[in-house]
Coordinates of C-alpha atoms in Angstrom, one line a residue:
Chain A
X1356 CA 42.3 85.9 136.9
X1357 CA 40.7 88.9 138.7
X1358 CA 39.3 91.9 137.0
X1359 CA 42.3 94.0 138.6
X1360 CA 45.1 92.1 137.0
X1361 CA 43.5 91.6 133.7
X1362 CA 43.1 95.9 134.0
X1363 CA 46.5 96.4 134.7
X1364 CA 47.8 94.1 131.9
X1365 CA 45.5 95.6 129.4
X1366 CA 46.9 99.4 131.1
X1367 CA 50.6 98.0 130.3
X1368 CA 49.8 96.8 127.1
X1369 CA 48.4 100.0 126.0
X1370 CA 51.5 102.3 127.1
X1371 CA 54.0 100.0 125.1
X1372 CA 52.0 100.1 122.5
X1373 CA 51.9 104.0 122.7
X1374 CA 55.6 104.1 123.5
X1375 CA 56.4 101.8 120.4
X1376 CA 54.3 104.0 118.1
X1377 CA 56.1 107.3 119.3
X1378 CA 59.6 105.4 119.0
X1379 CA 58.5 104.6 114.9
X1380 CA 57.7 108.5 114.6
X1381 CA 60.3 109.8 116.7
X1382 CA 63.3 108.3 114.3
X1383 CA 62.9 110.2 110.9
X1384 CA 63.6 107.3 108.9
X1385 CA 60.7 108.1 107.2
X1386 CA 61.9 111.4 105.8
X1387 CA 63.6 111.9 102.3
X1388 CA 67.1 112.0 103.0
X1389 CA 68.5 114.9 101.1
X1390 CA 65.7 117.4 102.2
X1391 CA 67.3 120.6 103.8
X1392 CA 64.3 122.3 104.0
X1393 CA 63.9 124.8 107.2
X1394 CA 61.6 126.1 109.4
X1395 CA 63.4 128.9 111.8
X1396 CA 66.4 127.3 111.4
X1397 CA 65.7 123.9 112.0
X1398 CA 65.6 121.3 109.1
X1399 CA 62.0 119.9 109.1
X1400 CA 63.0 116.5 110.0
X1401 CA 64.7 117.6 113.0
X1402 CA 61.1 119.7 114.0
X1403 CA 59.1 116.3 113.4
X1404 CA 61.4 114.2 115.3
X1405 CA 61.4 117.0 118.0
X1406 CA 57.5 117.2 117.7
X1407 CA 57.2 113.7 118.5
X1408 CA 59.7 113.6 121.5
X1409 CA 57.8 116.8 122.9
X1410 CA 54.6 114.4 122.7
X1411 CA 56.6 111.6 124.4
X1412 CA 57.6 114.1 127.3
X1413 CA 53.8 114.9 127.4
X1414 CA 52.8 111.2 127.6
X1415 CA 55.2 110.2 130.0
X1416 CA 54.5 113.2 132.4
X1417 CA 50.5 112.1 132.4
X1418 CA 51.7 108.8 133.3
X1419 CA 53.9 109.4 136.0
X1420 CA 51.2 111.9 137.4
X1421 CA 48.8 109.2 137.5
X1422 CA 47.5 107.6 140.8
X1423 CA 50.1 106.2 142.8
X1424 CA 50.1 102.5 142.6
X1425 CA 49.1 100.8 145.5
X1426 CA 51.4 101.0 148.3
X1427 CA 51.3 97.3 149.6
X1428 CA 53.0 95.9 146.4
X1429 CA 55.0 92.9 146.8
X1430 CA 58.6 92.4 145.7
X1431 CA 58.6 90.8 142.2
Chain B
X742 CA 81.5 109.7 125.2
X743 CA 84.3 111.8 124.8
X744 CA 86.1 113.4 127.7
X745 CA 84.9 117.0 127.6
X746 CA 87.5 120.2 127.4
X747 CA 87.3 123.8 128.5
X748 CA 90.0 126.2 126.8
X749 CA 90.0 129.4 125.0
X750 CA 88.4 131.4 127.6
X751 CA 90.3 134.8 128.7
X752 CA 91.5 134.9 132.1
X753 CA 89.0 135.7 134.7
X754 CA 89.3 138.5 136.7
X755 CA 89.3 139.3 140.5
X756 CA 85.7 139.8 140.8
X757 CA 85.2 136.8 138.9
X758 CA 87.2 134.8 141.2
X759 CA 85.6 136.3 143.9
X760 CA 82.0 134.9 142.3
X761 CA 83.5 131.5 142.3
X762 CA 85.0 131.4 145.9
X763 CA 81.7 132.6 147.1
X764 CA 79.8 129.7 145.7
X765 CA 82.4 127.0 146.5
X766 CA 82.0 128.4 150.0
X767 CA 78.7 128.4 149.9
X768 CA 79.0 124.2 149.1
X769 CA 81.2 124.0 152.1
X770 CA 78.7 125.7 154.3
X771 CA 76.0 123.5 152.9
X772 CA 77.9 120.4 153.9
X773 CA 78.0 121.7 157.4
X774 CA 74.6 122.8 157.7
X775 CA 73.9 119.1 156.4
X776 CA 76.1 117.6 159.1
X777 CA 74.1 120.2 161.5
X778 CA 70.8 118.6 160.3
X779 CA 71.4 115.0 160.5
X780 CA 69.2 112.9 162.9
X781 CA 71.3 109.6 163.4
X782 CA 74.5 107.9 163.0
X783 CA 73.3 105.9 160.5
X784 CA 73.6 104.7 156.5
X785 CA 70.0 105.5 155.9
X786 CA 70.7 109.2 157.3
X787 CA 73.9 109.7 155.5
X788 CA 73.1 108.1 152.1
X789 CA 69.4 108.6 151.8
X790 CA 69.0 111.6 153.9
X791 CA 66.6 109.8 155.9
X792 CA 64.5 109.7 152.9
X793 CA 63.0 112.9 153.4
X794 CA 63.3 114.8 150.1
X795 CA 60.2 116.3 148.9
X796 CA 59.1 117.4 145.3
X797 CA 61.2 120.4 144.9
X798 CA 64.6 119.3 146.5
X799 CA 64.2 116.3 144.6
X800 CA 63.6 117.4 141.4
X801 CA 66.7 119.8 141.4
X802 CA 69.0 117.0 142.8
X803 CA 67.6 114.4 139.9
X804 CA 68.4 117.5 137.1
X805 CA 71.6 118.4 138.8
X806 CA 72.8 114.9 138.7
X807 CA 71.5 113.9 135.0
X808 CA 73.2 117.0 133.3
X809 CA 76.9 116.8 133.7
X810 CA 79.6 118.4 132.0
X811 CA 79.8 116.2 129.0
X812 CA 76.2 117.4 128.4
X813 CA 77.5 121.1 128.5
X814 CA 80.4 120.3 126.4
X815 CA 80.5 116.9 125.1
X816 CA 77.1 117.6 123.4
X817 CA 77.9 121.0 122.2
X818 CA 81.4 119.3 120.5
X819 CA 79.2 116.5 119.1
X820 CA 76.9 118.6 117.7
X821 CA 79.6 120.9 116.3
X822 CA 81.0 117.5 114.3
X823 CA 77.9 116.1 113.4
X824 CA 75.4 118.8 113.0
X825 CA 71.5 118.0 113.3
X826 CA 71.9 114.5 113.7
X827 CA 73.3 114.8 117.2
X828 CA 69.6 116.0 118.0
X829 CA 69.9 112.3 119.7
X830 CA 71.1 113.7 122.7
X831 CA 67.9 115.0 123.4
X832 CA 66.2 111.5 122.5
X833 CA 68.4 110.0 125.0
X834 CA 68.3 112.3 127.8
X835 CA 64.3 112.1 127.6
X836 CA 64.6 107.8 127.5
X837 CA 66.2 108.1 130.7
X838 CA 63.4 109.4 132.2
X839 CA 61.0 106.8 130.2
X840 CA 62.9 103.8 131.6
X841 CA 63.2 105.1 134.8
X842 CA 59.7 105.3 135.1
X843 CA 58.9 101.9 134.3
X844 CA 60.4 100.9 138.0
X845 CA 61.2 103.7 140.0
X846 CA 57.6 104.5 141.8
X847 CA 57.3 100.6 142.8
X848 CA 61.0 100.4 143.6
X849 CA 60.6 103.6 145.9
X850 CA 57.7 101.9 148.0
X851 CA 59.4 98.7 148.4
X852 CA 62.5 100.7 149.5
X853 CA 60.8 102.8 152.2
X854 CA 59.2 99.8 153.5
X855 CA 62.0 97.4 153.6
X856 CA 64.6 100.1 154.5
X857 CA 66.9 99.4 151.3
X858 CA 69.9 101.9 150.8
X859 CA 72.0 100.8 148.2
X860 CA 70.8 99.4 144.8
X861 CA 71.9 96.1 145.5
X862 CA 69.7 96.0 148.6
X863 CA 67.0 95.5 146.2
X864 CA 68.5 92.5 144.3
X865 CA 69.6 90.9 147.7
X866 CA 65.7 91.2 148.7
X867 CA 64.4 89.9 145.5
X868 CA 66.5 87.5 144.6
X869 CA 68.5 85.9 147.9
X870 CA 72.0 85.9 145.8
X871 CA 75.2 86.8 147.3
X872 CA 76.7 86.0 144.1
X873 CA 74.5 88.0 142.0
X874 CA 74.5 90.9 144.4
X875 CA 78.4 91.0 144.6
X876 CA 78.6 91.0 140.8
X877 CA 76.1 93.7 140.7
X878 CA 78.2 95.9 143.0
X879 CA 81.0 95.6 140.9
X880 CA 79.7 96.3 137.7
X881 CA 78.1 99.7 139.4
X882 CA 81.3 100.6 140.9
X883 CA 83.1 99.8 138.2
X884 CA 80.7 102.0 135.9
X885 CA 80.7 104.8 138.2
X886 CA 84.3 105.2 138.8
X887 CA 84.7 105.7 135.5
X888 CA 82.3 108.1 135.2
X889 CA 83.6 110.1 138.6
X890 CA 87.3 110.0 136.7
X891 CA 85.5 111.8 133.7
X892 CA 84.1 114.3 135.6
X893 CA 87.3 115.0 137.9
X894 CA 89.8 115.3 134.8
X895 CA 86.9 117.7 133.1
X896 CA 87.2 119.8 136.4
X897 CA 91.0 119.8 135.9
X898 CA 90.4 120.9 132.1
X899 CA 88.3 123.3 133.1
X900 CA 90.7 125.6 135.1
X901 CA 93.6 124.4 132.8
X902 CA 91.5 126.5 130.0
X903 CA 91.5 129.6 132.1
X904 CA 95.5 129.6 133.1
X905 CA 97.0 130.2 129.7
X906 CA 100.8 129.0 129.6
X907 CA 100.5 127.6 133.1
X908 CA 97.6 125.5 132.3
X909 CA 99.5 122.2 133.1
X910 CA 99.7 123.4 136.6
X911 CA 96.4 124.6 136.6
X912 CA 94.9 121.3 135.5
X913 CA 96.5 119.4 138.9
X914 CA 95.0 122.3 141.0
X915 CA 91.9 122.2 139.4
X916 CA 91.5 118.2 140.1
X917 CA 92.6 118.6 143.5
X918 CA 90.8 121.7 144.7
X919 CA 87.4 121.1 143.4
X920 CA 87.8 117.3 144.3
X921 CA 88.9 118.3 147.8
X922 CA 85.8 120.8 148.3
X923 CA 83.5 118.1 146.9
X924 CA 84.5 115.6 149.2
X925 CA 84.7 117.6 152.4
X926 CA 80.9 118.8 152.0
X927 CA 79.8 115.3 151.0
X928 CA 81.4 113.5 153.6
X929 CA 80.1 116.0 156.1
X930 CA 76.6 115.9 155.3
X931 CA 76.0 112.7 153.1
X932 CA 73.1 112.9 150.6
X933 CA 71.5 115.9 152.6
X934 CA 74.4 118.1 151.7
X935 CA 75.0 116.9 148.4
X936 CA 71.0 117.2 147.6
X937 CA 71.3 120.7 149.0
X938 CA 74.5 121.9 147.1
X939 CA 72.2 120.4 144.0
X940 CA 69.4 122.9 144.4
X941 CA 72.1 125.5 144.1
X942 CA 74.0 123.7 141.3
X943 CA 70.7 122.8 139.4
X944 CA 69.2 126.4 139.8
X945 CA 72.8 127.7 138.7
X946 CA 72.6 125.3 135.9
X947 CA 69.1 125.6 134.7
X948 CA 69.3 129.7 134.6
X949 CA 73.1 129.0 133.2
X950 CA 71.7 127.3 130.2
X951 CA 68.8 130.1 129.5
X952 CA 71.3 132.9 129.7
X953 CA 73.7 130.9 127.1
X954 CA 70.9 130.5 124.7
X955 CA 70.0 134.5 124.6
X956 CA 73.3 135.5 125.1
X957 CA 74.4 133.4 121.7
X958 CA 70.9 134.5 120.2
X959 CA 72.1 138.3 120.7
X960 CA 75.6 137.9 119.6
X961 CA 75.1 136.1 116.5
X962 CA 71.5 136.7 115.3
X963 CA 68.5 133.9 114.9
X964 CA 69.3 130.2 114.1
X965 CA 68.0 130.8 110.8
X966 CA 71.0 132.4 109.6
X967 CA 73.5 130.0 111.3
X968 CA 72.0 127.1 109.6
X969 CA 72.0 129.2 105.9
X970 CA 75.9 130.0 106.7
X971 CA 76.4 126.0 107.1
X972 CA 74.6 125.3 104.3
X973 CA 76.4 127.7 102.2
X974 CA 79.7 126.3 103.2
X975 CA 78.8 122.8 101.7
X976 CA 78.0 121.0 104.9
X977 CA 74.9 119.9 104.1
X978 CA 75.2 116.6 105.4
X979 CA 75.0 118.2 109.0
X980 CA 71.7 119.8 108.2
X981 CA 70.1 116.6 106.6
X982 CA 68.2 113.6 107.9
X983 CA 70.9 111.3 109.5
X984 CA 71.6 108.3 106.6
X985 CA 70.3 105.0 107.4
X986 CA 73.3 103.7 109.5
X987 CA 73.1 106.9 111.6
X988 CA 69.3 106.2 112.1
X989 CA 70.4 102.8 113.4
X990 CA 72.7 104.4 115.8
X991 CA 69.8 106.5 117.0
X992 CA 67.9 103.4 117.9
X993 CA 71.1 102.1 119.5
X994 CA 71.8 105.6 121.9
X995 CA 68.2 105.6 123.1
X996 CA 68.2 102.0 124.3
X997 CA 71.6 102.3 125.5
X998 CA 71.5 105.4 127.5
X999 CA 68.2 105.4 127.9
X1000 CA 68.3 102.1 129.7
X1001 CA 71.9 102.5 131.6
X1002 CA 71.0 105.8 132.3
X1003 CA 68.2 104.5 134.1
X1004 CA 70.1 102.4 136.0
X1005 CA 72.4 104.4 137.5
X1006 CA 73.3 104.1 141.1
X1007 CA 72.9 107.5 142.3
X1008 CA 69.8 107.8 140.5
X1009 CA 68.5 104.5 142.3
X1010 CA 69.7 106.0 145.6
X1011 CA 67.7 109.3 145.0
X1012 CA 64.7 107.2 144.1
X1013 CA 65.1 105.7 147.9
X1014 CA 65.9 109.1 149.3
X1015 CA 62.2 110.1 148.1
X1016 CA 59.8 111.5 151.0
X1017 CA 56.3 110.2 149.0
X1018 CA 56.0 108.3 145.7
X1019 CA 53.6 111.5 144.9
X1020 CA 56.6 113.5 145.4
X1021 CA 58.7 111.2 143.0
X1022 CA 56.2 111.2 140.4
X1023 CA 55.6 115.1 140.2
X1024 CA 59.4 115.2 139.9
X1025 CA 59.9 112.5 136.8
X1026 CA 57.0 114.6 135.3
X1027 CA 59.0 117.6 135.0
X1028 CA 62.0 115.8 134.3
X1029 CA 60.5 114.8 131.1
X1030 CA 60.7 118.3 129.6
X1031 CA 64.3 119.1 131.0
X1032 CA 65.8 117.8 127.7
X1033 CA 64.3 120.7 125.8
X1034 CA 65.6 123.1 128.0
X1035 CA 69.2 121.5 128.4
X1036 CA 70.4 119.3 125.7
X1037 CA 68.5 121.0 123.0
X1038 CA 70.2 123.8 123.9
X1039 CA 73.5 122.5 124.1
X1040 CA 73.1 121.0 120.5
X1041 CA 71.6 124.7 119.1
X1042 CA 74.8 126.1 120.4
X1043 CA 76.8 123.6 118.8
X1044 CA 75.1 124.7 115.2
X1045 CA 75.7 128.1 116.3
X1046 CA 79.7 127.3 116.8
X1047 CA 79.9 125.2 113.5
X1048 CA 78.3 127.8 111.7
X1049 CA 80.8 131.1 113.2
X1050 CA 83.7 129.4 114.1
X1051 CA 84.6 126.8 111.3
X1052 CA 87.8 124.5 111.6
X1053 CA 87.9 123.1 114.9
X1054 CA 88.9 119.6 114.0
X1055 CA 89.0 116.5 116.6
X1056 CA 89.5 116.9 119.9
X1057 CA 89.4 120.3 119.7
X1058 CA 85.5 120.3 118.7
X1059 CA 84.9 119.7 122.5
X1060 CA 85.9 123.5 122.8
X1061 CA 83.3 124.3 120.5
X1062 CA 81.4 126.3 123.7
X1063 CA 84.3 127.8 125.2
X1064 CA 85.1 129.6 121.7
X1065 CA 81.8 130.8 121.4
X1066 CA 82.1 132.0 125.1
X1067 CA 85.2 133.7 124.6
X1068 CA 83.5 135.8 121.8
X1069 CA 80.6 136.8 124.0
X1070 CA 83.5 137.5 126.7
X1071 CA 85.0 140.2 124.8
X1072 CA 82.6 142.1 123.7
X1073 CA 81.0 143.7 126.6
X1074 CA 81.6 143.7 130.4
X1075 CA 77.8 142.2 130.6
X1076 CA 79.0 139.6 128.3
X1077 CA 81.8 139.0 130.4
X1078 CA 79.6 138.8 133.6
X1079 CA 77.4 136.4 131.9
X1080 CA 80.1 134.3 130.9
X1081 CA 81.2 134.2 134.4
X1082 CA 77.5 133.1 135.3
X1083 CA 77.9 130.5 132.8
X1084 CA 81.4 128.8 134.1
X1085 CA 79.7 128.5 137.2
X1086 CA 77.1 126.5 135.8
X1087 CA 79.8 124.5 134.2
X1088 CA 81.2 123.8 137.4
X1089 CA 78.0 123.3 139.2
X1090 CA 77.1 120.6 136.7
X1091 CA 80.4 118.5 137.1
X1092 CA 80.5 118.8 140.6
X1093 CA 76.7 117.8 141.2
X1094 CA 77.2 114.7 139.3
X1095 CA 80.6 114.0 140.7
X1096 CA 79.3 114.2 144.3
X1097 CA 76.6 112.0 143.6
X1098 CA 78.8 109.1 142.1
X1099 CA 81.4 109.6 144.8
X1100 CA 78.5 109.0 147.1
X1101 CA 77.2 105.9 145.6
X1102 CA 80.8 104.4 145.1
X1103 CA 81.5 104.5 148.8
X1104 CA 77.8 103.6 149.7
X1105 CA 78.0 100.3 147.5
X1106 CA 81.4 99.7 148.6
X1107 CA 80.8 99.7 152.2
X1108 CA 77.9 98.2 152.3
X1109 CA 77.7 95.8 149.6
X1110 CA 81.1 94.6 149.8
X1111 CA 83.0 95.2 153.1
X1112 CA 79.4 94.6 155.0
X1113 CA 79.1 91.6 153.5
X1114 CA 82.2 90.0 152.6
X1115 CA 84.8 91.6 155.2
X1116 CA 82.8 92.2 158.3
X1117 CA 79.3 91.2 158.2
X1118 CA 78.8 92.0 161.9
X1119 CA 79.8 95.8 161.5
X1120 CA 77.2 98.3 163.3
X1121 CA 75.7 101.4 161.0
X1122 CA 78.0 103.7 163.0
X1123 CA 81.2 101.8 161.7
X1124 CA 79.9 101.3 158.2
X1125 CA 79.1 105.2 158.3
X1126 CA 82.2 106.2 159.5
X1127 CA 84.3 103.8 157.3
X1128 CA 82.1 105.2 154.4
X1129 CA 83.5 108.8 154.8
X1130 CA 86.7 107.5 154.9
X1131 CA 85.7 105.5 151.6
X1132 CA 84.8 108.6 149.7
X1133 CA 88.2 110.1 151.1
X1134 CA 90.4 107.1 149.5
X1135 CA 88.0 106.6 146.3
X1136 CA 88.2 110.6 145.1
X1137 CA 91.8 110.5 146.3
X1138 CA 92.9 107.7 144.0
X1139 CA 90.4 108.8 141.0
X1140 CA 92.0 112.5 141.3
X1141 CA 95.6 110.9 141.5
X1142 CA 94.7 108.9 138.2
X1143 CA 93.0 111.9 136.8
X1144 CA 96.6 113.7 136.9
X1145 CA 98.6 110.5 135.8
X1146 CA 96.1 109.9 132.9
X1147 CA 95.9 113.9 132.0
X1148 CA 97.3 113.1 128.2
X1149 CA 95.8 109.9 128.1
X1150 CA 92.6 110.7 126.2
X1151 CA 92.3 107.3 124.3
X1152 CA 92.7 105.1 127.4
X1153 CA 89.7 107.3 128.9
X1154 CA 87.6 106.1 125.6
X1155 CA 88.5 102.6 126.3
X1156 CA 87.5 102.6 129.8
X1157 CA 84.3 104.4 129.0
X1158 CA 82.2 101.2 128.5
X1159 CA 79.6 102.1 131.3
X1160 CA 76.7 101.8 129.8
X1161 CA 77.4 98.8 128.0
X1162 CA 78.4 97.2 132.0
X1163 CA 75.1 98.8 132.9
X1164 CA 72.3 97.7 131.0
X1165 CA 73.0 94.4 132.0
X1166 CA 71.2 94.7 135.3
X1167 CA 68.0 95.8 133.4
X1168 CA 66.1 92.1 133.7
X1169 CA 66.9 92.3 137.5
X1170 CA 65.9 95.7 138.1
X1171 CA 63.3 96.6 135.5
X1172 CA 61.8 93.0 134.7
X1173 CA 62.5 91.9 138.3
X1174 CA 60.2 94.4 140.0
X1175 CA 57.1 93.2 138.2
X1176 CA 57.4 89.7 137.2
X1177 CA 57.5 87.4 140.0
X1178 CA 57.9 84.3 137.7
X1179 CA 61.7 85.5 137.1
X1180 CA 64.2 83.3 139.0
X1181 CA 67.6 84.0 140.5
X1182 CA 69.7 81.2 138.6
X1183 CA 69.0 82.7 135.0
X1184 CA 68.9 86.1 136.0
X1185 CA 72.3 85.4 137.0
X1186 CA 73.7 83.2 133.9
X1187 CA 72.2 85.6 131.8
X1188 CA 74.3 88.9 133.8
X1189 CA 77.4 86.9 133.2
X1190 CA 76.7 86.2 129.7
X1191 CA 75.7 89.6 129.5
X1192 CA 78.7 91.4 130.3
X1193 CA 80.7 88.6 128.6
X1194 CA 79.5 89.4 125.0
X1195 CA 79.6 93.1 125.6
X1196 CA 83.1 93.1 126.9
X1197 CA 84.1 90.7 124.2
X1198 CA 82.8 92.7 121.4
X1199 CA 83.8 96.2 122.6
X1200 CA 87.6 94.9 123.1
X1201 CA 87.9 92.1 120.9
X1202 CA 89.8 92.3 117.6
X1203 CA 86.7 92.1 115.1
X1204 CA 86.8 93.5 111.9
X1205 CA 82.7 93.8 111.9
X1206 CA 83.1 96.2 115.3
X1207 CA 83.1 99.8 113.7
X1208 CA 83.7 102.6 115.8
X1209 CA 82.4 100.7 118.5
X1210 CA 79.6 99.5 117.5
X1211 CA 78.4 96.4 115.2
X1212 CA 75.7 97.1 112.3
X1213 CA 75.3 100.6 114.4
X1214 CA 74.6 99.5 117.4
X1215 CA 76.3 99.2 120.6
X1216 CA 78.1 95.9 121.8
X1217 CA 75.9 96.4 125.4
X1218 CA 72.7 95.6 123.4
X1219 CA 73.5 92.3 122.0
X1220 CA 74.7 91.5 125.5
X1221 CA 71.2 92.9 126.7
X1222 CA 69.7 90.6 124.0
X1223 CA 71.6 87.3 125.3
X1224 CA 71.1 88.5 128.9
X1225 CA 67.3 89.2 128.5
X1226 CA 66.5 85.9 126.5
X1227 CA 68.3 83.9 128.6
X1228 CA 66.6 85.0 132.0
X1229 CA 63.1 85.0 130.1
X1230 CA 63.4 81.6 128.7
X1231 CA 65.3 80.2 131.6
X1232 CA 62.6 81.4 134.2
X1233 CA 60.0 79.7 132.2
X1234 CA 61.8 76.6 131.5
X1235 CA 62.2 76.5 135.2
X1236 CA 58.7 76.9 136.0
X1237 CA 57.5 74.4 133.5
X1238 CA 59.7 71.6 134.5
X1239 CA 58.4 72.2 138.2
X1240 CA 54.9 72.1 137.0
X1241 CA 55.6 68.5 135.6
X1242 CA 57.4 67.3 138.5
X1243 CA 56.0 64.4 140.3
X1244 CA 57.4 65.7 143.7

């Protein structure tokens, strides 16, 4: 197993774990159901969810702006 | 998703119609300029604009294509009905970009080196199966035709809302005139013209959403007062965290719309048309933030409508935005002018989505169906010429259907299973591009099983299917689970069997 293959697999695993972590937090299951507290008109649970979603956007943008993969990749 | 409506606006004056006419004429002019700019009479030039899109054009064409009339009216209407729990629309818009990122950059590199034109070209190259390619083409054509039909119907509703008592006739004229303009510029200049019009449409849409938010805050005051008003009206469930059943739906929407939207053929063709991977990456990076300034604004407008225009029920909730606009329009000349701009943004959202779907349907029909099964030896020029005719026929038939089905909203709801179908292509695209061990047979059988399961659950007479979902999850995801499992396990089993085969 080449070191570049290992690195790529580790990289993909890391990305998947981060996305799963964000997915768990972006769905506000952990917030009390009857909480109607607000901040500037937004319910707090909605702000928490939007905050995690914004982090997801930042993470996605960072991944997109990483150096392009090799142009000689094979199909599959 | 529900069919959207625009209504309740005051009839526009001469100046407004002049503005709309100038806007529509500019689209025709861009179509003509797109034709002048063509480099050769080939499928690649017509359907992919010679693969020459840089970051700026690519970003605006992706943006204008992703955010349709549904984003403007459907999301506002759903937020009116459900309140803050419909924030999920912001989430699934981002999920589309997240899932596209999993395969887009590698696919762009391949498309450039292997001259792919349609999404199915990749499948032919990767899996070497005509049967798999044909089924995939049919799935994509059916899903997109439904999408195009919904956009055409919304175009009709847009003009119907302005016409008052003559609404029915205006609906027909709306469908025919806007479809005609769209098909003219689309067939004149192909994707080049469509992307150039997307630059205008994306810009108008972008500005329109911002203006809309400012206008509503100026008119009704801060959001905090709107939510207080909703709380006082005892609509607390529209402010509280979604219940556990709705949370399951959130998860379902994130995966269904995220994966299905990422596999829209018109998006895949925009990936092909990028000049460089770098430009594509930059476009995606910016697109990752667009849900916050588009879908989120639509949700906020829905909340304002819920607070200040209570009492809308059923299909009338889709008129939440137009009811808000009517109030703004009546206040001042400035408000009137801004509503004209926003209405242009609505037309932009509708047409930019519909034209892309039209071009994708015609390219797949001509290259993947006609060029494979009917005339395999047809030249590029012949296919390009026929592709243009195909656009006219597709738009003509769907416009006729939009007029005939004007009142049949329930039928449209039944047809609207595009994401349940499109997600079944995920193993072939998203897994197939990264894992060379994925085999053709298991992918094909998985795809067929997935489609059968999704459609059976969606249309079968099952008591456990509630509001089109099973335990809060869309039928397409159950199909995808079986489809993906079969594709992976089948491929592994085949590889294992070959390793033990003494021959």
